[in-house]
C-alpha positions as a Markdown table, in Angstrom:
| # | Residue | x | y | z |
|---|---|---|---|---|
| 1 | Unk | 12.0 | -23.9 | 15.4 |
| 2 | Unk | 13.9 | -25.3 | 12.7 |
| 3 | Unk | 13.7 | -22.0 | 10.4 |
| 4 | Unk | 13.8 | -17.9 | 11.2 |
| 5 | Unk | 12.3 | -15.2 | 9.6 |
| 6 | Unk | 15.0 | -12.8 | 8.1 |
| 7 | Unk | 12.9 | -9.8 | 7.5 |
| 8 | Unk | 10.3 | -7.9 | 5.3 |
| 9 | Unk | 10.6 | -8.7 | 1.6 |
| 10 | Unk | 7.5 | -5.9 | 0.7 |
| 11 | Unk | 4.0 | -5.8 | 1.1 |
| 12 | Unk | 2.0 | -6.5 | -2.2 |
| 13 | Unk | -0.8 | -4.3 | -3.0 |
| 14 | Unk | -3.1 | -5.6 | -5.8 |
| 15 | Unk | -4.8 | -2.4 | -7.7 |
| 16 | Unk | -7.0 | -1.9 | -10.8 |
| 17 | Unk | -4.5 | -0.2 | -12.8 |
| 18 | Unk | -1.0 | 0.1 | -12.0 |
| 19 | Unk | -0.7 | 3.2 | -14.0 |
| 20 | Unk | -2.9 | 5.3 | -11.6 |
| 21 | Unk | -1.9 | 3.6 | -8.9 |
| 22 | Unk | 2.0 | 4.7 | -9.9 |
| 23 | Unk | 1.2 | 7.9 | -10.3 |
| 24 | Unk | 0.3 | 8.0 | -6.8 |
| 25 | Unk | 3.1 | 6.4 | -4.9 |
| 26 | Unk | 5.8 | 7.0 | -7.3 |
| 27 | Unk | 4.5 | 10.9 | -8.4 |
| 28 | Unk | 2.9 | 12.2 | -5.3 |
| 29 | Unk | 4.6 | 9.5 | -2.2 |
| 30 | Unk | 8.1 | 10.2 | -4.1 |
| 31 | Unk | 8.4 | 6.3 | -3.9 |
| 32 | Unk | 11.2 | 5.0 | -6.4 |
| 33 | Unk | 10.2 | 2.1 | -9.1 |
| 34 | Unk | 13.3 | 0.2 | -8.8 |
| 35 | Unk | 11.4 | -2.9 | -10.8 |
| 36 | Unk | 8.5 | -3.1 | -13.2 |
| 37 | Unk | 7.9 | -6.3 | -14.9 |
| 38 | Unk | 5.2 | -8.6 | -16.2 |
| 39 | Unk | 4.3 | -12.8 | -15.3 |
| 40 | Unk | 1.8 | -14.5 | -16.4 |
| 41 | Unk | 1.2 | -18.4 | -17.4 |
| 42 | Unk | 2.8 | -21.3 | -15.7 |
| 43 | Unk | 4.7 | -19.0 | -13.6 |
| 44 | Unk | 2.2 | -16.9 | -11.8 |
| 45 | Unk | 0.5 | -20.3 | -11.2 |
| 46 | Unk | 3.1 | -22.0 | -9.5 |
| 47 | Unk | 4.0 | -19.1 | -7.5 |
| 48 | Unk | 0.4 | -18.0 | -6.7 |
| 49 | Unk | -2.0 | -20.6 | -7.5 |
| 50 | Unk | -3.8 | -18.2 | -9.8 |
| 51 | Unk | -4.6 | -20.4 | -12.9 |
| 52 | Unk | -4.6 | -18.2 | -16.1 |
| 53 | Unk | -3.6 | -15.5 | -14.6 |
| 54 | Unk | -1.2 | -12.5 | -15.7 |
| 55 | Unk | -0.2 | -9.3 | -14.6 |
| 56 | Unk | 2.2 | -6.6 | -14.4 |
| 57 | Unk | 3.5 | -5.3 | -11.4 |
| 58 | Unk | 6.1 | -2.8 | -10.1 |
| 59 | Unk | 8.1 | -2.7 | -6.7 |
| 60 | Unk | 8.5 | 0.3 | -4.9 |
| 61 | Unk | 11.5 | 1.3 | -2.5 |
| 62 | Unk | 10.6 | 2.7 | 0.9 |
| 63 | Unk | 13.0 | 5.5 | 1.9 |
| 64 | Unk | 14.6 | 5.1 | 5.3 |
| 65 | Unk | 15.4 | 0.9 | 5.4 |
| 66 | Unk | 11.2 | 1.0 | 4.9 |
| 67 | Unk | 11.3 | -2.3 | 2.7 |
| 68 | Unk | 9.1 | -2.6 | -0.9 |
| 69 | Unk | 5.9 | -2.3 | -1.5 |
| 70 | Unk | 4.5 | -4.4 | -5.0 |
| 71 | Unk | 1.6 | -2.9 | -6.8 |
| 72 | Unk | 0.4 | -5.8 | -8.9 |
| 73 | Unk | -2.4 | -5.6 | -11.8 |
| 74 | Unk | -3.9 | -8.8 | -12.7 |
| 75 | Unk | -5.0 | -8.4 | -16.1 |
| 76 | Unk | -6.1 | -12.2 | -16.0 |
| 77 | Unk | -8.5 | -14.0 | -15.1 |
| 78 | Unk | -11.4 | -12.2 | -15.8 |
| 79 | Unk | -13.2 | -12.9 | -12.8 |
| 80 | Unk | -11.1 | -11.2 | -10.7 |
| 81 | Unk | -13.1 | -8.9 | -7.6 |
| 82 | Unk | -13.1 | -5.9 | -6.5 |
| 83 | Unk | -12.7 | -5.7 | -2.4 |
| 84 | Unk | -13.0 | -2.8 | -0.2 |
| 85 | Unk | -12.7 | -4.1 | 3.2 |
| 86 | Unk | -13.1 | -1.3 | 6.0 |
| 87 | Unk | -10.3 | -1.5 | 8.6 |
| 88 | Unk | -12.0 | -3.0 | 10.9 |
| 89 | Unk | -13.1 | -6.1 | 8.7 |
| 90 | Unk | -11.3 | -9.9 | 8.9 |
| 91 | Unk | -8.4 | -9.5 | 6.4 |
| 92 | Unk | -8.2 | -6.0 | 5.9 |
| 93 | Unk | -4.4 | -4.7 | 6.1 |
| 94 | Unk | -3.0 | -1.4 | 5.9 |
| 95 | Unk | 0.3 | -0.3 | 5.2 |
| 96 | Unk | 2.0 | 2.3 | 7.5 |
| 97 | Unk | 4.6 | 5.2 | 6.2 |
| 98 | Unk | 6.3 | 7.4 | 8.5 |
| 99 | Unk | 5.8 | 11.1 | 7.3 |
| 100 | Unk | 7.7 | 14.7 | 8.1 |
| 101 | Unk | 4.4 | 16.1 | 7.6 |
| 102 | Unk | 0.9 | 14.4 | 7.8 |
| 103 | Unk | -0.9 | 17.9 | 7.2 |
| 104 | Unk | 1.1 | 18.3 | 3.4 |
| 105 | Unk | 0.8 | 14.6 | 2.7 |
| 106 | Unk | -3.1 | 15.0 | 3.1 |
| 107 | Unk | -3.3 | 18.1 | 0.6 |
| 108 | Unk | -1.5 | 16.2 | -2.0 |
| 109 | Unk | -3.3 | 12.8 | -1.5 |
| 110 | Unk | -6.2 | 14.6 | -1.2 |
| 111 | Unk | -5.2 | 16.0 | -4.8 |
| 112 | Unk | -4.6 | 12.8 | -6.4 |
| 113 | Unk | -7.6 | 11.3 | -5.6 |
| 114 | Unk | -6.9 | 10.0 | -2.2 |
| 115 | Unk | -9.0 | 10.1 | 0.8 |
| 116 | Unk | -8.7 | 10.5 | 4.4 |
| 117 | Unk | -10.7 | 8.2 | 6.9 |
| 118 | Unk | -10.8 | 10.9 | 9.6 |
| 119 | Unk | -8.0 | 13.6 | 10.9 |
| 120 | Unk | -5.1 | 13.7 | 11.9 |
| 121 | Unk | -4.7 | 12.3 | 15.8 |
| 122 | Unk | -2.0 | 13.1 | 18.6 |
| 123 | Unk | -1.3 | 10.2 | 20.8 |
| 124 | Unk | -1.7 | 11.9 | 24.6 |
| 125 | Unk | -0.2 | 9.2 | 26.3 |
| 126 | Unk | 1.8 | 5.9 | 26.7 |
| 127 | Unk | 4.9 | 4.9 | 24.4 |
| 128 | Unk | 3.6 | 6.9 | 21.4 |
| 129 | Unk | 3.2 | 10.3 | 23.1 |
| 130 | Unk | 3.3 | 13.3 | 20.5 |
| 131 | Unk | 3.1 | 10.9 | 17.3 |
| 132 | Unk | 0.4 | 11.7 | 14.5 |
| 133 | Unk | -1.6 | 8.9 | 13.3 |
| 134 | Unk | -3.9 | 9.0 | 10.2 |
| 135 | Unk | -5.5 | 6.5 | 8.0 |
| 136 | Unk | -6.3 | 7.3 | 4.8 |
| 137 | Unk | -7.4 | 5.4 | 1.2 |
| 138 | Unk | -6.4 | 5.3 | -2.4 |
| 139 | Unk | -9.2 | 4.9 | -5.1 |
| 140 | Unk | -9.0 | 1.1 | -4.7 |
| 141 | Unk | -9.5 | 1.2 | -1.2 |
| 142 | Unk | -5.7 | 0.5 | -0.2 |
| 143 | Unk | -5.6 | 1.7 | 3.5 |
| 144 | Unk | -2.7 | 3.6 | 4.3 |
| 145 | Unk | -1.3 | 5.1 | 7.7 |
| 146 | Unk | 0.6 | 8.2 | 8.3 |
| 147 | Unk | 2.7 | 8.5 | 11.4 |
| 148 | Unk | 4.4 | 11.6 | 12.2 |
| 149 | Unk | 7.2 | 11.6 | 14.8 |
| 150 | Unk | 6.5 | 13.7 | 17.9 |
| 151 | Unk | 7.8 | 17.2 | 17.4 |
């Protein structure tokens, strides 16, 4: 290969209002906003391809060398789509956190609006032994996974 990836810039998470969405993994996650800025125009376009298109977004710092994660709200066009794919359909992503404690994260998420896809689950067996996994949803149908390190 003539190139190599470096690493993880962030994952980009497109939401209906960045407000709410804030409020979430900034108020409740404890992420820290360490930008919050708006594009739009010329641009967006030649980054993204989106013609007419503007939005604000903010970038959120993982703790723990976790990389970013950008919550972006297009505010234009107008035609924009609302997508909720299930996990299991073609292009649905999810966007793993390691947590101390799955059972607290679910009352708070549960709190802010958030919803769990099933419970928590102890892996029996094989390299993961003793880790929690959970999946879980914001309002805009952002899937999320908790792992918990074995105890």
């Amino acid at each position: 290969m003539s190139f190599q990836v470096l690493g993880t810039a962030h994952t980009g998470i497109t939401v209906v209002d960045l407000e709410r969405s804030l409020s979430f993994w900034r108020d409740v996650l404890g992420l820290k906003v360490v930008l919050r800025d708006d594009v739009a125009g010329e641009a967006l376009e030649e980054i993204t391809g989106v013609r007419g298109g503007a939005m604000s977004f903010a970038i959120l710092e993982v703790p723990g060398g976790g990389g970013q994660i950008e919550l972006l709200e297009y505010t234009q066009p107008a035609d924009r789509q609302h997508l909720r794919p299930r996990p299991f359909d073609v292009g649905s992503m999810h966007v793993a956190l390691f947590v101390d404690d799955i059972e607290a994260v679910l009352r708070d998420c549960a709190a802010a609006g958030w919803r769990s896809h099933g419970t928590p689950r102890v892996r029996q067996e094989g390299p993961a032994k003793g880790m929690t996994f959970l999946y879980m949803s914001d309002p805009d149908g952002t899937i999320v996974e908790l792992v918990q390190a074995a105890s």
